[in-house]
Amino acid sequence: MSNPESNTGLFDQAAKDSLYAEVIIPLALPKNYTWEIPARFREVTQPGVRVEVVLGKNKKYSGIVKTISSHKPESFKPKEILNVLDRDPLVYPEQLSLWQWMARYYMCSEGEVMQAAIPANLKLSSETILIWNEEFGDDYTSLNDEEYLVAEALDMKKELRLSEVQQLLDASHVYPVIKKLIEKNVCYVWENLQEKYKEKKETYLRLNPEYNNEDKLSDLLNNWSRAPKQMELLLSYLHLVKSEGEVTQPQLLKKSNATAAQLKGLVEKKILITEKRATDRIKGLPKDLNIDFELSPAQRQAATEVQAVFREKQVCLLHGVTSSGKTQIYIEKIAEHIANGKQVLYMLPEIALTAQMIRRLQKHFGGHIAIYHSKFNANERVEIWNKVKSGEVKAVLGARSSLFLPFKDLGLVIIDEEHDASFKQQDPAPRYHGRDAAVYYASLFNAKVLLGSATPSVESYFNCQQGKYGLVKLNERFGQVRMPVIQLVDVKTVQAKQKGKIVVTPQLTEAIAGALAENKQVILFQNRRGYSPYLICGVCGWIPQCQHCNVSLTFHKAKNKLTCHYCGSIYPVLQTCAACGSHSFFQKNFGTEKIEEMIAEQFPQARISRMDYDSIKGKHDHDALIKMFEQHRIDILVGTQMVVKGLDFENVSLVGILDADGLLNFTDFRVNERAFQLMEQVSGRAGRKDGNGNVLVQVSNTTHPVLQFVQQHDFDKLFQFELENRKQFFYPPFSRLIQVVFKHKEQYLAEEAANIMLQGLKTSFGNYISGPAEPLVNRVRNQYLQELLLKLPKDTQLTDRCRQEIQQQIVIIQSNKRYRQVTITPEVDPV
């Protein structure tokens, strides 16, 4: 497949020369297909526009033209494009290049990338239509009653939508009827593509021009004899039009406390005139550029160094300790690029972070900046997409999906908290890393990339050491505020005294009481949601497990249910042990829900809230909770990783990490890096304004080396420690990982498929393969798992060849009927 290319001169050819379009359609196809461009569409067909095409017998799709050429495919006769759906391209060549790179690098199809990239309402939906077959005639003897009813309606109308057939039969079982009609040649199926995006229309009101004359208006008001509510409505309208300029129907009804029927009376009398107008779903602020702060000497030095790096390198890593004021440097860089007419993409790993950050950015940039993430509804996303494409929006703040927006003139990409694993997409494909894909995307515009973190990823820091990226350090907190003091609390000694596992140690309880007495706020971090991570039978030790996954169930007290955090299944709380029949269950370990309850018991006067996946559901829930905490309407915030990342609270003096052992004991080569990042990041929430920050870490293994690095806030020592371990075991950054996961409801079939892949790759890549092996959780959603891991040298040609061979092996395995139902998922750079 070739890169998107200029088509200059192609349309000047004689009409007899045929042109062909390579079209991306949103399916996981092994390659893009080609369609012929009919003469009537040649002038309007160009790369990036949507076209309507037929694949197979009659399945319609809206695809995007990737390239146009005069080269006719040799092996088949292409069908014609049915329709061109856009006057202007929906995406630019840079987006098409990004899709192609992502498909190759992350081992998926361009159709899957398109499916992820384009907002749902810009992908046309297909509605099934039944078309009458004129050759059937009028012999209905072979049809039963229901078939006859549909056939008769078809004969009269010539086509019926699926929804119409359902109304006709008044039954849910229309599919068997349609199947029989198709088999008997009464009709055939056609697909109709429909645009799902609808403009939002608002009803505006204006005074009949006849009453623009003051005398006539006075006469009308003075001689009003009845319908006092209509009079009130008119007066409200006149007041609103003076203060607001324009008046909408909802505005007027709210102000006058009137009904639509009462307003209708004024419209029928032709005193007010209604007018439908398209309006934005997301109300924009006035565009503004207002930088009302001065950088500190340390920040100014860092900003100057970043600028110097950008003169020589595309990517710069800003390694600034927590609360060093990295955001103010970002704001200055954004302002520079907006002033120069360039666009900026500012990426954050979590939606939770965007809520607080957008308020800060809107203060400085107003309507220049937009927010984009998965919690927006489909129509809102289309509107932001169009504003970015037109260049109306200069800066976008968003999670990883904002990477797909059609920037016109991108000048800068900022990736804050660049170390965060949330930048990696898991399912479905494309399984891309937002940070790495953004670096490639920026290169297509020759744009600069600023990575920022207090705890950079080992890979990014290694790239700085190798000279691939530039490195700028910001080693002091803003205002020269002290870093928080980190104290380890040995839970072994406390447990020995208390004779059992405890959730909150006396030291932490005392510290919470002290913080509350000083009118300060507290954050308590526990990386497990729910009430109790598992229940255990006190007699035989049996642990309730999910029926669909090989994992223990988590008890949620608020719902009084057991929940599987892998597949989402919910079960009633067990009273009887399935193994021994006893009724004695104990709760083991503790989640955020239990901590919230215990803290509420210990501090009944404190206002306590929880921030985790269970408590944050709606689009605005994150923002509402963060605002409450900012406004000191919450004293103690209990949360999972959501409370760790980049949030800026001035009044927090104490952070409690309740179970550091849980962070340090994962079976993953990144465990030390992740534990350091989480503990350093959450500790950074304390003492951000006055430097009086304390962090208490509850842990039993107090001698773990990572804890010493956290206490010293020493990332460089952690980096050297990790680098030695990674080099010894050939893990990234010294190698490139590709993981292949096999899933099937039969364990032996998943194993067999994995072993066939092993044999197929052994000859060329035998030295680099580990496995196949079962993961720690070896069954999820009734599918057994096997994993194959390749640790490849950082050689582009070798990794490209390996990708190709893996994809060939997948085709070979799945062409065997025995393994057709085995799901094989390759994942590049797994996190």
Short mmCIF file of C-alpha atoms in Angstrom, two decimals, residues 192-382:
data_model
loop_
_atom_site.label_atom_id
_atom_site.label_comp_id
_atom_site.label_asym_id
_atom_site.label_seq_id
_atom_site.Cartn_x
_atom_site.Cartn_y
_atom_site.Cartn_z
CA ASN A 192 -29.22 1.93 2.89
CA LEU A 193 -26.57 4.21 4.39
CA GLN A 194 -27.76 7.01 6.64
CA GLU A 195 -25.93 9.98 8.12
CA LYS A 196 -26.29 9.77 11.91
CA TYR A 197 -25.04 13.26 12.79
CA LYS A 198 -27.84 15.78 13.16
CA GLU A 199 -27.33 19.49 13.68
CA LYS A 200 -28.79 20.79 16.91
CA LYS A 201 -31.57 23.28 16.17
CA GLU A 202 -32.63 25.97 18.60
CA THR A 203 -35.83 28.06 18.31
CA TYR A 204 -35.02 31.79 18.40
CA LEU A 205 -37.67 34.47 18.83
CA ARG A 206 -37.80 37.96 17.35
CA LEU A 207 -40.32 40.76 17.45
CA ASN A 208 -42.42 41.27 14.35
CA PRO A 209 -40.69 44.15 12.44
CA GLU A 210 -44.07 45.91 12.45
CA TYR A 211 -43.55 46.64 16.18
CA ASN A 212 -40.04 48.03 15.79
CA ASN A 213 -41.81 51.37 15.62
CA GLU A 214 -41.96 52.63 19.23
CA ASP A 215 -45.41 54.18 18.81
CA LYS A 216 -46.89 50.94 17.51
CA LEU A 217 -45.26 48.95 20.33
CA SER A 218 -46.57 51.39 22.96
CA ASP A 219 -50.01 51.23 21.42
CA LEU A 220 -49.92 47.42 21.56
CA LEU A 221 -48.87 47.37 25.24
CA ASN A 222 -51.26 50.11 26.37
CA ASN A 223 -54.31 48.58 24.71
CA TRP A 224 -53.69 44.99 25.88
CA SER A 225 -57.02 43.80 27.23
CA ARG A 226 -56.73 40.08 27.90
CA ALA A 227 -54.32 37.12 28.20
CA PRO A 228 -52.19 38.63 31.00
CA LYS A 229 -49.71 35.71 30.77
CA GLN A 230 -49.03 36.60 27.13
CA MET A 231 -48.45 40.21 28.20
CA GLU A 232 -45.96 38.96 30.82
CA LEU A 233 -44.25 36.86 28.12
CA LEU A 234 -43.92 39.86 25.82
CA LEU A 235 -42.47 42.05 28.59
CA SER A 236 -40.00 39.28 29.50
CA TYR A 237 -39.00 39.07 25.83
CA LEU A 238 -38.38 42.84 25.63
CA HIS A 239 -36.28 42.71 28.80
CA LEU A 240 -34.23 39.74 27.57
CA VAL A 241 -33.59 41.16 24.12
CA LYS A 242 -32.12 44.30 25.76
CA SER A 243 -29.82 42.36 28.09
CA GLU A 244 -28.93 39.34 25.90
CA GLY A 245 -29.31 40.60 22.33
CA GLU A 246 -30.94 37.37 21.12
CA VAL A 247 -33.63 35.30 22.81
CA THR A 248 -34.22 31.54 22.60
CA GLN A 249 -37.53 29.86 23.38
CA PRO A 250 -36.23 27.95 26.47
CA GLN A 251 -34.71 31.21 27.84
CA LEU A 252 -37.98 33.08 27.50
CA LEU A 253 -40.17 30.33 28.96
CA LYS A 254 -37.82 29.99 31.95
CA LYS A 255 -37.71 33.73 32.65
CA SER A 256 -41.47 34.25 32.35
CA ASN A 257 -42.39 30.91 33.96
CA ALA A 258 -44.81 30.37 31.04
CA THR A 259 -45.79 27.36 28.92
CA ALA A 260 -45.15 26.68 25.21
CA ALA A 261 -48.95 26.90 24.63
CA GLN A 262 -49.04 30.45 26.04
CA LEU A 263 -46.11 31.43 23.82
CA LYS A 264 -47.88 29.88 20.83
CA GLY A 265 -50.67 32.46 21.30
CA LEU A 266 -48.17 35.33 20.78
CA VAL A 267 -46.77 33.61 17.69
CA GLU A 268 -50.26 33.03 16.21
CA LYS A 269 -51.05 36.73 16.75
CA LYS A 270 -47.85 37.44 14.76
CA ILE A 271 -46.42 39.56 17.57
CA LEU A 272 -43.40 37.25 17.94
CA ILE A 273 -41.82 35.31 15.06
CA THR A 274 -40.03 31.98 15.57
CA GLU A 275 -36.90 30.96 13.68
CA LYS A 276 -35.03 27.63 13.80
CA ARG A 277 -31.24 27.97 13.79
CA ALA A 278 -28.35 25.50 13.97
CA THR A 279 -26.46 25.87 17.23
CA ASP A 280 -23.41 24.35 18.92
CA ARG A 281 -23.97 21.64 21.50
CA ILE A 282 -20.84 22.76 23.35
CA LYS A 283 -21.03 26.45 24.12
CA GLY A 284 -17.72 28.16 23.35
CA LEU A 285 -16.11 30.91 25.37
CA PRO A 286 -14.81 34.13 23.79
CA LYS A 287 -11.34 33.58 22.32
CA ASP A 288 -8.70 35.04 24.60
CA LEU A 289 -4.95 35.04 25.24
CA ASN A 290 -4.31 36.05 28.83
CA ILE A 291 -1.02 34.98 30.45
CA ASP A 292 -1.30 36.64 33.86
CA PHE A 293 1.62 35.02 35.68
CA GLU A 294 5.39 35.27 35.72
CA LEU A 295 7.54 32.16 35.56
CA SER A 296 9.90 31.67 38.50
CA PRO A 297 13.66 31.84 37.73
CA ALA A 298 13.81 28.00 37.74
CA GLN A 299 10.80 27.74 35.41
CA ARG A 300 12.20 30.44 33.10
CA GLN A 301 15.51 28.58 32.92
CA ALA A 302 13.67 25.31 32.10
CA ALA A 303 11.52 27.02 29.42
CA THR A 304 14.66 28.50 27.80
CA GLU A 305 16.34 25.07 27.82
CA VAL A 306 13.24 23.46 26.24
CA GLN A 307 13.39 26.06 23.44
CA ALA A 308 17.10 25.31 22.92
CA VAL A 309 16.37 21.56 22.69
CA PHE A 310 13.63 22.18 20.10
CA ARG A 311 16.14 23.90 17.83
CA GLU A 312 17.97 20.58 17.48
CA LYS A 313 15.55 17.79 18.39
CA GLN A 314 11.88 16.99 17.78
CA VAL A 315 11.19 15.61 21.27
CA CYS A 316 12.05 17.05 24.69
CA LEU A 317 11.39 15.43 28.09
CA LEU A 318 10.65 17.91 30.88
CA HIS A 319 11.49 16.04 34.09
CA GLY A 320 10.07 18.23 36.84
CA VAL A 321 9.44 17.15 40.43
CA THR A 322 5.81 17.18 41.64
CA SER A 323 4.44 20.74 42.02
CA SER A 324 7.41 22.25 40.16
CA GLY A 325 5.05 24.19 37.88
CA LYS A 326 5.39 22.23 34.63
CA THR A 327 1.83 23.28 33.68
CA GLN A 328 2.80 26.98 33.59
CA ILE A 329 5.61 26.17 31.16
CA TYR A 330 3.08 24.26 29.01
CA ILE A 331 0.72 27.27 29.09
CA GLU A 332 3.48 29.60 27.90
CA LYS A 333 4.38 27.22 25.05
CA ILE A 334 0.71 26.88 24.04
CA ALA A 335 0.37 30.70 23.99
CA GLU A 336 3.44 31.02 21.73
CA HIS A 337 2.04 28.55 19.20
CA ILE A 338 -1.49 30.03 19.19
CA ALA A 339 0.01 33.50 18.64
CA ASN A 340 1.88 32.04 15.64
CA GLY A 341 -1.34 30.58 14.22
CA LYS A 342 -0.37 26.96 14.99
CA GLN A 343 -2.51 24.27 16.60
CA VAL A 344 -1.60 22.45 19.84
CA LEU A 345 -2.55 19.02 21.16
CA TYR A 346 -2.29 18.62 24.95
CA MET A 347 -2.70 14.96 25.97
CA LEU A 348 -3.46 13.68 29.47
CA PRO A 349 -3.82 10.00 30.43
CA GLU A 350 -7.09 10.22 32.36
CA ILE A 351 -10.43 11.97 31.81
CA ALA A 352 -10.33 12.79 35.54
CA LEU A 353 -7.37 15.10 34.92
CA THR A 354 -8.91 16.94 31.97
CA ALA A 355 -11.72 18.37 34.14
CA GLN A 356 -9.39 20.31 36.45
CA MET A 357 -6.95 21.25 33.70
CA ILE A 358 -9.59 22.66 31.32
CA ARG A 359 -10.61 25.26 33.92
CA ARG A 360 -7.00 26.42 34.22
CA LEU A 361 -6.49 26.56 30.46
CA GLN A 362 -9.81 28.30 29.73
CA LYS A 363 -8.77 31.07 32.12
CA HIS A 364 -5.78 31.77 29.85
CA PHE A 365 -7.10 30.82 26.39
CA GLY A 366 -10.93 31.02 26.54
CA GLY A 367 -12.53 29.61 23.40
CA HIS A 368 -9.18 28.86 21.72
CA ILE A 369 -9.14 25.54 23.60
CA ALA A 370 -11.52 22.57 23.37
CA ILE A 371 -11.79 19.34 25.34
CA TYR A 372 -12.16 15.93 23.68
CA HIS A 373 -12.57 12.48 25.24
CA SER A 374 -14.76 9.37 25.24
CA LYS A 375 -17.34 10.74 27.72
CA PHE A 376 -18.65 13.22 25.14
CA ASN A 377 -21.68 12.02 23.21
CA ALA A 378 -21.41 11.20 19.51
CA ASN A 379 -22.83 14.50 18.22
CA GLU A 380 -20.60 16.61 20.50
CA ARG A 381 -17.54 14.76 19.20
CA VAL A 382 -18.50 15.51 15.59
#
